[in-house]
Amino acid sequence: MAERKKVLVLGAGYAGLQTVSKLQKQLSEEDAHITLINKNDYHYESTWLHEASAGTLSYEDVLYPIDSVIKDHVEFVRAEVTKIDRNAKKVETTRGIFDFDILVVGLGFESETFGINGMKEHAFQIENVHTARKIARHIEDKFANYAASKTKDDNDLAILVGGAGFTGVEFLGELTDRIPELANKYGVDQSKVKITCVEAAPKMLPMFSDNLVNHAVSYLESRGVEFKVGTPIVAANEKGFVVKVNDEEQTLEANTVVWAAGVRGSQLMEKSFEGVKRGRIVTKQDLTIEGYDDIFVIGDCSAFIPEGEERPLPTTAQIAMQQGEHVAKNIQHILKGEPTENFTYVDRGTVASLGKHDGVGLVYGREITGKKAAFMKRVIDTRAIFKIGGLGLAYKKGKF
Ligand code: FAD
Ligand code: NAD
């Protein structure tokens, strides 16, 4: 009897978990030995981190145990991957070395500070459940401190957000939901709260039309957010952000400073592969990498350039999940000795929430705003949970 192939999946984010979720339904124990390695024993919904960071959702609501969605014939190992040796076909982890016949790398994203001075030390990053929890606690602590102190420091009620990409905008939306609750809880005059978003580009959310951007800006401004666009952040220090205005440096002060201005793939990518840029490696059309027909890289660690195009797809959960499903299919082809299939991304649209009651989006080519967009975002969030964990998980964690 031929030896069972070892399929090793690294990372239980959208990409890795979707791969395993599909594989475990289609392959039996006899077909392959499937191992999933992740540094935590839980999966977190990265797409909900802005909510956990603002405190509009508790950090526990953002995660669920990996065990609850994998079947018995999948081996789950809680460990941190420390090295991928692509030629020796071995992966080193904090819990030992694992060899593989087929590898799926889905190690996801990290915050990218572009080497900006002081950013790592002085600003929070929306990166994972721990950082999200810290941000939410810090914001509340500052309100409590303001309320309790005799010499009021107005900067306790000032929040700076770097970047008005999707993460920055969605976080601002949640903040505008959270602030009235905190002001009420700590007896703070809400008009004293100052939320400022600093964006380097002259226009935010360039992939959206002026109509959608204007809706997002006016909604957030009407709820107290001030935007400073065309204003690059050049440093961060203990006071706040240092920005450049007309070639002159200015310091914007706040006691809560959040950097939400970019992501990169896992640092491990540069250490493990060649030709990696900002943690992302260009994949072939079937999602394997050049020279390695048995190594798939998917999700935020990958840069997939659709045939005939020049730029890679953006890094989104929607793409990571579709890639996970596709890789599961290609692994079965490899196990049967069949040729792999090329990946085609089906773009169903993008929705950005502006808190719980508003949003903007482009869905199947149609623009939506307001409550409709907020509702659609909840549908998308619930669908992602359902696709990995089925009805039971959707019932527990879905946003109904
Ligand atoms: P991840 O979700 O980052 O998962 C990687 C997994 O690998 C994690 O479980 C991590 O713990 C684990 N891991 C990492 N390193 C190691 C290691 N060394 N050893 C072991 N395990 C490791 N996209 C959308 O499509 N729609 C949205 O609405 C949306 N909203 C977003 C909101 C926010 C606030 C953010 C930050 C991003 C959002 N995105 C959204 C983007 C989306 O979250 C990412 O594209 C998606 O998470 C990528 O999935 P992934 O599986 O590649 O990586
Ligand atoms: P991003 O790269 O999309 O946006 C970062 C923003 O920060 C940009 O507008 C950029 O101009 C700005 N910026 C960069 N450097 C700056 C500086 N020095 N000073 C001031 N501004 C600066 O990053 P993101 O918003 O974190 O999104 C990451 C990925 O996740 C994207 O692919 C995005 O599509 C995806 N995402 C999707 C959703 C959604 O679909 N609802 C939500 C969040 C994130």
Short mmCIF file of C-alpha atoms and ligand atoms in Angstrom, two decimals:
data_model
loop_
_atom_site.label_atom_id
_atom_site.label_comp_id
_atom_site.label_asym_id
_atom_site.label_seq_id
_atom_site.Cartn_x
_atom_site.Cartn_y
_atom_site.Cartn_z
CA MET A 1 0.00 0.00 0.00
CA ALA A 2 1.31 3.48 -0.89
CA GLU A 3 2.31 5.57 2.11
CA ARG A 4 -0.22 8.22 3.13
CA LYS A 5 0.83 11.69 2.00
CA LYS A 6 1.45 14.30 4.66
CA VAL A 7 -0.46 17.53 4.10
CA LEU A 8 0.74 20.32 6.39
CA VAL A 9 -1.25 23.55 6.73
CA LEU A 10 0.38 26.53 8.47
CA GLY A 11 -1.93 29.13 10.00
CA ALA A 12 -5.57 28.84 11.01
CA GLY A 13 -6.73 32.15 9.59
CA TYR A 14 -9.26 32.41 6.77
CA ALA A 15 -6.90 30.84 4.25
CA GLY A 16 -5.60 27.90 6.31
CA LEU A 17 -8.85 27.07 8.07
CA GLN A 18 -10.88 27.20 4.88
CA THR A 19 -8.38 24.80 3.29
CA VAL A 20 -8.71 22.36 6.18
CA SER A 21 -12.47 22.76 6.39
CA LYS A 22 -12.82 21.66 2.75
CA LEU A 23 -10.11 18.99 2.87
CA GLN A 24 -11.52 17.26 5.92
CA LYS A 25 -14.89 16.83 4.22
CA GLN A 26 -13.40 15.43 1.06
CA LEU A 27 -10.51 13.30 2.30
CA SER A 28 -10.68 10.39 4.71
CA GLU A 29 -7.98 9.36 7.16
CA GLU A 30 -6.71 6.83 4.60
CA ASP A 31 -6.36 9.43 1.84
CA ALA A 32 -3.88 11.72 3.62
CA HIS A 33 -2.56 12.76 7.01
CA ILE A 34 -3.66 16.37 7.50
CA THR A 35 -1.93 18.51 10.12
CA LEU A 36 -2.87 22.09 10.97
CA ILE A 37 -0.40 24.23 12.92
CA ASN A 38 -1.39 27.54 14.50
CA LYS A 39 0.18 29.59 17.27
CA ASN A 40 -3.06 29.85 19.25
CA ASP A 41 -5.67 27.20 19.95
CA TYR A 42 -8.30 29.58 18.63
CA HIS A 43 -9.10 31.22 15.30
CA TYR A 44 -9.88 34.93 15.37
CA GLU A 45 -11.95 36.82 12.87
CA SER A 46 -9.37 39.34 11.68
CA THR A 47 -12.16 41.16 9.86
CA TRP A 48 -13.76 41.99 13.21
CA LEU A 49 -10.63 43.33 14.90
CA HIS A 50 -11.67 46.97 14.47
CA GLU A 51 -14.72 46.20 16.61
CA ALA A 52 -12.69 44.49 19.34
CA SER A 53 -10.21 47.40 19.20
CA ALA A 54 -12.91 50.00 19.72
CA GLY A 55 -14.60 47.86 22.36
CA THR A 56 -17.93 47.56 20.54
CA LEU A 57 -17.41 43.79 20.52
CA SER A 58 -15.63 41.89 23.26
CA TYR A 59 -12.43 40.18 22.20
CA GLU A 60 -13.95 36.81 23.18
CA ASP A 61 -16.68 37.28 20.58
CA VAL A 62 -14.07 37.58 17.85
CA LEU A 63 -12.58 34.13 18.43
CA TYR A 64 -13.58 30.49 18.60
CA PRO A 65 -11.66 27.28 19.42
CA ILE A 66 -10.05 25.62 16.42
CA ASP A 67 -11.02 22.23 17.85
CA SER A 68 -14.67 23.14 17.42
CA VAL A 69 -14.39 23.21 13.62
CA ILE A 70 -11.96 20.43 12.78
CA LYS A 71 -12.77 16.76 12.53
CA ASP A 72 -11.04 13.94 14.40
CA HIS A 73 -8.90 12.84 11.47
CA VAL A 74 -7.17 16.24 11.32
CA GLU A 75 -4.26 16.68 13.72
CA PHE A 76 -4.16 20.14 15.25
CA VAL A 77 -0.89 21.35 16.77
CA ARG A 78 -0.75 24.53 18.77
CA ALA A 79 2.73 25.84 18.01
CA GLU A 80 4.53 28.77 16.50
CA VAL A 81 6.19 28.13 13.16
CA THR A 82 9.80 29.32 13.36
CA LYS A 83 11.29 28.14 10.08
CA ILE A 84 10.15 26.67 6.78
CA ASP A 85 12.83 24.64 5.01
CA ARG A 86 11.34 24.37 1.55
CA ASN A 87 14.04 22.11 0.13
CA ALA A 88 14.27 19.66 3.04
CA LYS A 89 10.43 19.70 3.18
CA LYS A 90 10.47 20.40 6.90
CA VAL A 91 8.83 22.99 9.11
CA GLU A 92 10.36 23.91 12.46
CA THR A 93 8.06 24.95 15.26
CA THR A 94 8.12 25.57 19.00
CA ARG A 95 6.69 22.04 19.36
CA GLY A 96 9.12 20.17 17.12
CA ILE A 97 9.82 19.56 13.46
CA PHE A 98 7.17 18.46 10.98
CA ASP A 99 7.87 17.10 7.53
CA PHE A 100 5.47 17.34 4.64
CA ASP A 101 4.69 16.10 1.16
CA ILE A 102 2.34 19.00 0.46
CA LEU A 103 2.56 22.34 2.29
CA VAL A 104 0.01 25.14 2.53
CA VAL A 105 1.34 28.41 3.92
CA GLY A 106 -1.35 30.71 5.31
CA LEU A 107 0.52 32.67 7.98
CA GLY A 108 -1.38 35.88 7.33
CA PHE A 109 -0.65 39.52 8.00
CA GLU A 110 1.21 41.75 10.40
CA SER A 111 1.05 45.50 10.79
CA GLU A 112 3.43 47.41 8.48
CA THR A 113 4.95 50.57 9.92
CA PHE A 114 7.27 51.21 6.93
CA GLY A 115 10.15 51.83 9.33
CA ILE A 116 8.53 55.07 10.55
CA ASN A 117 10.45 56.32 13.55
CA GLY A 118 8.81 55.55 16.90
CA MET A 119 5.70 53.95 15.39
CA LYS A 120 6.22 50.47 16.88
CA GLU A 121 6.97 51.91 20.33
CA HIS A 122 4.39 54.69 20.59
CA ALA A 123 1.37 53.62 18.56
CA PHE A 124 -1.03 50.70 18.93
CA GLN A 125 -1.54 48.43 15.93
CA ILE A 126 -4.73 46.61 14.93
CA GLU A 127 -3.02 43.28 14.34
CA ASN A 128 -4.52 40.45 16.37
CA VAL A 129 -6.80 39.73 19.31
CA HIS A 130 -4.18 40.79 21.88
CA THR A 131 -3.48 44.15 20.30
CA ALA A 132 -7.21 44.75 19.82
CA ARG A 133 -7.92 44.00 23.46
CA LYS A 134 -5.12 46.36 24.54
CA ILE A 135 -6.47 49.23 22.44
CA ALA A 136 -10.03 48.86 23.77
CA ARG A 137 -8.77 48.74 27.38
CA HIS A 138 -6.47 51.69 26.87
CA ILE A 139 -9.23 53.88 25.46
CA GLU A 140 -11.49 53.05 28.38
CA ASP A 141 -8.64 53.60 30.89
CA LYS A 142 -8.10 57.08 29.48
CA PHE A 143 -11.77 57.95 29.96
CA ALA A 144 -11.65 56.59 33.52
CA ASN A 145 -8.48 58.55 34.19
CA TYR A 146 -10.00 61.75 32.86
CA ALA A 147 -13.11 61.30 34.96
CA ALA A 148 -11.13 60.54 38.13
CA SER A 149 -8.39 63.18 37.88
CA LYS A 150 -8.65 66.68 39.30
CA THR A 151 -6.28 68.21 36.74
CA LYS A 152 -8.04 67.10 33.58
CA ASP A 153 -5.72 66.16 30.71
CA ASP A 154 -7.72 66.81 27.52
CA ASN A 155 -5.40 64.46 25.64
CA ASP A 156 -6.98 61.57 27.59
CA LEU A 157 -10.04 62.21 25.42
CA ALA A 158 -8.07 62.58 22.19
CA ILE A 159 -7.66 59.65 19.80
CA LEU A 160 -5.42 59.73 16.74
CA VAL A 161 -5.92 57.20 13.95
CA GLY A 162 -3.22 56.85 11.29
CA GLY A 163 -4.50 55.88 7.84
CA ALA A 164 -7.93 56.14 6.24
CA GLY A 165 -7.84 52.84 4.38
CA PHE A 166 -10.55 50.26 5.08
CA THR A 167 -9.15 49.40 8.50
CA GLY A 168 -8.86 53.03 9.60
CA VAL A 169 -12.34 53.93 8.35
CA GLU A 170 -14.03 50.89 9.90
CA PHE A 171 -12.25 51.52 13.21
CA LEU A 172 -13.41 55.16 13.16
CA GLY A 173 -16.97 53.97 12.60
CA GLU A 174 -16.79 51.72 15.65
CA LEU A 175 -15.22 54.49 17.73
CA THR A 176 -18.13 56.78 16.97
CA ASP A 177 -20.45 54.06 18.32
CA ARG A 178 -18.29 53.47 21.40
CA ILE A 179 -17.60 57.06 22.50
CA PRO A 180 -21.19 57.91 23.54
CA GLU A 181 -21.24 54.72 25.69
CA LEU A 182 -17.94 55.62 27.38
CA ALA A 183 -18.91 59.28 27.85
CA ASN A 184 -22.10 58.13 29.51
CA LYS A 185 -20.38 55.52 31.69
CA TYR A 186 -17.72 57.95 32.99
CA GLY A 187 -19.84 61.11 33.04
CA VAL A 188 -17.63 62.83 30.47
CA ASP A 189 -18.86 65.65 28.24
CA GLN A 190 -18.85 64.00 24.78
CA SER A 191 -18.12 67.28 23.02
CA LYS A 192 -14.66 67.21 24.63
CA VAL A 193 -13.73 63.98 22.83
CA LYS A 194 -11.51 64.54 19.80
CA ILE A 195 -11.05 61.84 17.14
CA THR A 196 -8.62 62.75 14.36
CA CYS A 197 -7.76 60.60 11.35
CA VAL A 198 -4.57 61.39 9.48
CA GLU A 199 -4.26 60.16 5.88
CA ALA A 200 -1.25 60.70 3.62
CA ALA A 201 -3.07 60.41 0.28
CA PRO A 202 -5.16 63.31 -1.02
CA LYS A 203 -8.18 60.98 -1.38
CA MET A 204 -9.19 58.17 0.93
CA LEU A 205 -10.54 54.77 -0.18
CA PRO A 206 -9.47 55.34 -3.82
CA MET A 207 -11.16 52.11 -4.95
CA PHE A 208 -14.56 53.63 -4.11
CA SER A 209 -16.42 56.31 -6.12
CA ASP A 210 -16.65 59.93 -4.90
CA ASN A 211 -20.26 59.21 -3.96
CA LEU A 212 -19.28 56.43 -1.55
CA VAL A 213 -16.27 58.28 -0.14
CA ASN A 214 -18.34 61.43 0.43
CA HIS A 215 -20.97 59.39 2.24
CA ALA A 216 -18.36 57.83 4.53
CA VAL A 217 -16.64 61.16 5.24
CA SER A 218 -19.80 63.11 5.95
CA TYR A 219 -21.25 60.34 8.12
CA LEU A 220 -18.08 60.11 10.22
CA GLU A 221 -17.65 63.89 10.37
CA SER A 222 -21.23 64.28 11.54
CA ARG A 223 -20.31 61.95 14.41
CA GLY A 224 -17.28 63.98 15.45
CA VAL A 225 -14.36 62.66 13.39
CA GLU A 226 -11.92 65.17 11.93
CA PHE A 227 -10.01 64.12 8.79
CA LYS A 228 -6.60 65.45 7.84
CA VAL A 229 -6.02 64.13 4.32
CA GLY A 230 -2.88 64.73 2.26
CA THR A 231 -1.00 64.70 5.56
CA PRO A 232 1.74 62.08 5.85
CA ILE A 233 2.70 60.82 9.28
CA VAL A 234 6.50 60.90 9.49
CA ALA A 235 7.10 59.80 13.09
CA ALA A 236 5.43 58.88 16.35
CA ASN A 237 6.57 59.85 19.83
CA GLU A 238 5.25 59.88 23.41
CA LYS A 239 3.05 62.89 22.53
CA GLY A 240 1.41 61.54 19.36
CA PHE A 241 2.02 61.67 15.61
CA VAL A 242 4.51 63.92 13.88
CA VAL A 243 3.01 64.95 10.53
CA LYS A 244 4.22 66.97 7.59
CA VAL A 245 2.17 69.99 6.55
CA ASN A 246 3.56 72.21 3.76
CA ASP A 247 7.01 70.72 4.32
CA GLU A 248 6.92 71.60 8.00
CA GLU A 249 6.70 69.10 10.80
CA GLN A 250 3.91 69.41 13.36
CA THR A 251 3.01 67.23 16.32
CA LEU A 252 -0.58 66.13 16.80
CA GLU A 253 -1.11 65.20 20.43
CA ALA A 254 -3.29 62.47 21.92
CA ASN A 255 -3.05 59.88 24.66
CA THR A 256 -4.42 57.18 22.36
CA VAL A 257 -2.55 56.73 19.10
CA VAL A 258 -3.47 53.93 16.69
CA TRP A 259 -1.58 53.09 13.51
CA ALA A 260 -3.97 51.54 10.96
CA ALA A 261 -2.06 52.46 7.84
CA GLY A 262 -0.96 49.24 6.27
CA VAL A 263 -0.24 45.54 6.47
CA ARG A 264 2.41 43.12 5.25
CA GLY A 265 2.64 39.33 5.12
CA SER A 266 4.33 37.32 7.87
CA GLN A 267 8.02 38.11 8.55
CA LEU A 268 8.66 34.38 8.22
CA MET A 269 8.12 34.64 4.47
CA GLU A 270 11.36 36.58 3.83
CA LYS A 271 13.24 34.09 6.00
CA SER A 272 11.84 31.08 4.15
CA PHE A 273 11.52 32.01 0.48
CA GLU A 274 13.25 34.07 -2.18
CA GLY A 275 11.68 37.00 -4.03
CA VAL A 276 9.40 37.97 -1.14
CA LYS A 277 8.28 41.61 -0.91
CA ARG A 278 6.68 42.92 2.30
CA GLY A 279 5.97 39.35 3.37
CA ARG A 280 4.21 38.41 0.12
CA ILE A 281 5.38 35.99 -2.54
CA VAL A 282 4.09 35.94 -6.10
CA THR A 283 2.37 32.63 -6.75
CA LYS A 284 1.74 30.74 -9.94
CA GLN A 285 -1.80 30.61 -11.32
CA ASP A 286 -2.52 27.35 -9.44
CA LEU A 287 -1.35 29.02 -6.16
CA THR A 288 1.88 27.03 -5.87
CA ILE A 289 5.19 28.91 -5.95
CA GLU A 290 7.82 28.87 -8.68
CA GLY A 291 9.96 25.73 -8.51
CA TYR A 292 7.84 24.01 -5.85
CA ASP A 293 4.78 22.19 -7.16
CA ASP A 294 3.90 20.95 -3.68
CA ILE A 295 4.02 24.29 -1.81
CA PHE A 296 0.94 26.50 -1.90
CA VAL A 297 1.00 30.03 -0.48
CA ILE A 298 -2.36 31.68 0.09
CA GLY A 299 -4.02 34.59 1.87
CA ASP A 300 -2.11 37.68 2.97
CA CYS A 301 1.33 36.01 2.52
CA SER A 302 0.66 35.59 -1.17
CA ALA A 303 0.61 37.97 -4.10
CA PHE A 304 -1.62 36.50 -6.79
CA ILE A 305 -1.47 38.33 -10.12
CA PRO A 306 -4.40 37.23 -12.33
CA GLU A 307 -3.31 36.21 -15.82
CA GLY A 308 -2.98 39.22 -18.12
CA GLU A 309 -2.89 41.71 -15.23
CA GLU A 310 0.05 43.52 -13.70
CA ARG A 311 -0.90 44.10 -10.10
CA PRO A 312 -1.60 41.47 -7.46
CA LEU A 313 -5.02 41.15 -5.91
CA PRO A 314 -5.41 43.05 -2.60
CA THR A 315 -5.15 41.23 0.70
CA THR A 316 -8.65 40.37 1.84
CA ALA A 317 -10.43 37.60 3.72
CA GLN A 318 -12.72 37.09 0.75
CA ILE A 319 -9.73 36.22 -1.44
CA ALA A 320 -8.01 34.17 1.29
CA MET A 321 -11.12 31.98 1.67
CA GLN A 322 -11.58 31.44 -2.06
CA GLN A 323 -7.91 30.49 -2.28
CA GLY A 324 -8.32 28.05 0.62
CA GLU A 325 -11.18 26.31 -1.20
CA HIS A 326 -9.18 26.20 -4.40
CA VAL A 327 -6.08 24.74 -2.74
CA ALA A 328 -8.19 21.99 -1.16
CA LYS A 329 -9.32 21.08 -4.68
CA ASN A 330 -5.76 21.17 -6.04
CA ILE A 331 -4.44 19.00 -3.21
CA GLN A 332 -6.95 16.33 -4.16
CA HIS A 333 -5.77 16.58 -7.77
CA ILE A 334 -2.16 16.08 -6.65
CA LEU A 335 -3.12 13.08 -4.50
CA LYS A 336 -4.87 11.51 -7.49
CA GLY A 337 -1.93 12.28 -9.82
CA GLU A 338 -4.03 14.75 -11.82
CA PRO A 339 -2.96 18.21 -13.06
CA THR A 340 -3.82 21.17 -10.81
CA GLU A 341 -6.33 23.86 -11.82
CA ASN A 342 -5.70 27.61 -12.09
CA PHE A 343 -7.31 29.91 -9.54
CA THR A 344 -9.91 32.46 -10.63
CA TYR A 345 -11.05 35.07 -8.15
CA VAL A 346 -14.75 35.87 -8.10
CA ASP A 347 -15.16 39.42 -6.83
CA ARG A 348 -18.52 39.71 -5.10
CA GLY A 349 -17.84 43.23 -3.91
CA THR A 350 -16.57 45.14 -0.90
CA VAL A 351 -18.42 46.68 1.99
CA ALA A 352 -16.93 48.93 4.66
CA SER A 353 -18.90 49.33 7.85
CA LEU A 354 -19.22 52.71 9.57
CA GLY A 355 -20.17 51.36 12.96
CA LYS A 356 -23.23 49.19 13.45
CA HIS A 357 -25.75 51.37 11.64
CA ASP A 358 -24.10 52.65 8.50
CA GLY A 359 -21.68 51.68 5.79
CA VAL A 360 -20.63 52.02 2.17
CA GLY A 361 -20.10 49.32 -0.41
CA LEU A 362 -20.03 48.07 -3.93
CA VAL A 363 -21.81 44.71 -4.19
CA TYR A 364 -22.08 42.89 -7.52
CA GLY A 365 -21.39 46.26 -9.20
CA ARG A 366 -24.09 48.14 -7.27
CA GLU A 367 -23.31 50.92 -4.82
CA ILE A 368 -24.97 50.74 -1.43
CA THR A 369 -24.83 53.09 1.54
CA GLY A 370 -26.41 53.51 4.97
CA LYS A 371 -28.36 50.80 6.80
CA LYS A 372 -28.42 48.57 3.71
CA ALA A 373 -24.59 48.51 3.65
CA ALA A 374 -24.42 47.89 7.41
CA PHE A 375 -26.81 44.98 6.99
CA MET A 376 -24.84 43.58 4.06
CA LYS A 377 -21.63 43.73 6.12
CA ARG A 378 -23.28 41.60 8.82
CA VAL A 379 -24.40 39.12 6.16
CA ILE A 380 -20.83 38.90 4.81
CA ASP A 381 -19.38 38.44 8.32
CA THR A 382 -21.89 35.71 9.13
CA ARG A 383 -21.34 33.97 5.79
CA ALA A 384 -17.60 33.70 6.50
CA ILE A 385 -18.32 32.02 9.84
CA PHE A 386 -20.86 29.69 8.22
CA LYS A 387 -18.50 28.65 5.43
CA ILE A 388 -15.88 27.44 7.90
CA GLY A 389 -17.92 26.28 10.87
CA GLY A 390 -21.33 25.46 9.41
CA LEU A 391 -24.72 26.28 10.88
CA GLY A 392 -23.78 25.55 14.49
CA LEU A 393 -20.99 28.11 14.56
CA ALA A 394 -22.99 30.63 12.53
CA TYR A 395 -25.76 30.31 15.11
CA LYS A 396 -23.31 30.95 17.97
CA LYS A 397 -21.14 33.64 16.41
CA GLY A 398 -23.17 35.06 13.53
CA LYS A 399 -24.26 38.70 13.51
CA PHE A 400 -28.03 38.43 13.32
P1 FAD B 1 -4.82 35.77 9.03
O1 FAD B 1 -6.25 36.06 9.17
O2 FAD B 1 -3.83 36.81 9.48
O3 FAD B 1 -4.49 34.39 9.75
C1 FAD B 1 -3.18 33.91 9.92
C2 FAD B 1 -3.16 32.88 11.02
O4 FAD B 1 -1.82 32.37 11.15
C3 FAD B 1 -3.53 33.44 12.39
O5 FAD B 1 -4.35 32.52 13.07
C4 FAD B 1 -2.18 33.59 13.10
O6 FAD B 1 -2.28 33.48 14.52
C5 FAD B 1 -1.42 32.41 12.51
N1 FAD B 1 0.04 32.59 12.53
C6 FAD B 1 0.73 33.68 12.12
N2 FAD B 1 2.04 33.46 12.27
C7 FAD B 1 2.18 32.22 12.79
C8 FAD B 1 3.31 31.42 13.14
N3 FAD B 1 4.57 31.86 13.00
N4 FAD B 1 3.09 30.18 13.62
C9 FAD B 1 1.83 29.70 13.77
N5 FAD B 1 0.74 30.42 13.44
C10 FAD B 1 0.91 31.65 12.95
N6 FAD B 1 -10.99 41.49 4.47
C11 FAD B 1 -12.20 41.32 3.87
O7 FAD B 1 -12.29 40.60 2.86
N7 FAD B 1 -13.32 41.90 4.38
C12 FAD B 1 -13.30 42.66 5.50
O8 FAD B 1 -14.35 43.17 5.92
C13 FAD B 1 -12.06 42.86 6.16
N8 FAD B 1 -12.00 43.58 7.28
C14 FAD B 1 -10.80 43.73 7.93
C15 FAD B 1 -10.77 44.46 9.11
C16 FAD B 1 -9.57 44.64 9.79
C17 FAD B 1 -9.56 45.42 11.07
C18 FAD B 1 -8.37 44.07 9.26
C19 FAD B 1 -7.08 44.28 9.99
C20 FAD B 1 -8.39 43.35 8.09
C21 FAD B 1 -9.61 43.17 7.41
N9 FAD B 1 -9.68 42.42 6.22
C22 FAD B 1 -10.89 42.25 5.59
C23 FAD B 1 -8.48 41.75 5.69
C24 FAD B 1 -8.46 40.30 6.21
O9 FAD B 1 -8.57 40.28 7.61
C25 FAD B 1 -7.18 39.57 5.79
O10 FAD B 1 -7.04 39.67 4.41
C26 FAD B 1 -7.31 38.11 6.21
O11 FAD B 1 -7.29 38.01 7.62
C27 FAD B 1 -6.18 37.25 5.62
O12 FAD B 1 -6.39 35.92 6.00
P2 FAD B 1 -5.17 34.93 6.24
O13 FAD B 1 -5.75 33.60 6.55
O14 FAD B 1 -4.21 35.06 5.12
O15 FAD B 1 -4.41 35.52 7.51
P1 NAD B 2 -4.38 49.94 3.28
O1 NAD B 2 -2.99 49.79 2.81
O2 NAD B 2 -5.48 49.55 2.39
O3 NAD B 2 -4.63 51.46 3.71
C1 NAD B 2 -3.69 52.17 4.47
C2 NAD B 2 -3.96 53.66 4.38
O4 NAD B 2 -2.97 54.33 5.16
C3 NAD B 2 -3.85 54.20 2.96
O5 NAD B 2 -4.94 55.05 2.71
C4 NAD B 2 -2.52 54.93 2.97
O6 NAD B 2 -2.50 56.07 2.08
C5 NAD B 2 -2.43 55.40 4.43
N1 NAD B 2 -1.04 55.65 4.84
C6 NAD B 2 0.04 54.86 4.60
N2 NAD B 2 1.15 55.43 5.12
C7 NAD B 2 0.75 56.58 5.73
C8 NAD B 2 1.42 57.58 6.46
N3 NAD B 2 2.74 57.55 6.65
N4 NAD B 2 0.70 58.62 6.95
C9 NAD B 2 -0.64 58.66 6.78
N5 NAD B 2 -1.33 57.74 6.09
C10 NAD B 2 -0.65 56.71 5.57
O7 NAD B 2 -4.43 49.13 4.67
P2 NAD B 2 -5.70 48.63 5.51
O8 NAD B 2 -6.76 49.66 5.55
O9 NAD B 2 -5.13 48.13 6.80
O10 NAD B 2 -6.22 47.38 4.68
C11 NAD B 2 -5.40 46.23 4.54
C12 NAD B 2 -6.09 45.21 3.65
O11 NAD B 2 -7.24 44.71 4.32
C13 NAD B 2 -6.58 45.82 2.34
O12 NAD B 2 -6.40 44.91 1.30
C14 NAD B 2 -8.04 46.05 2.58
O13 NAD B 2 -8.79 45.96 1.39
C15 NAD B 2 -8.39 44.93 3.54
N6 NAD B 2 -9.51 45.35 4.40
C16 NAD B 2 -10.76 45.20 3.88
C17 NAD B 2 -11.85 45.61 4.62
C18 NAD B 2 -13.22 45.45 4.04
O14 NAD B 2 -13.36 44.82 2.99
N7 NAD B 2 -14.26 45.96 4.66
C19 NAD B 2 -11.67 46.18 5.90
C20 NAD B 2 -10.36 46.31 6.40
C21 NAD B 2 -9.29 45.90 5.63
#
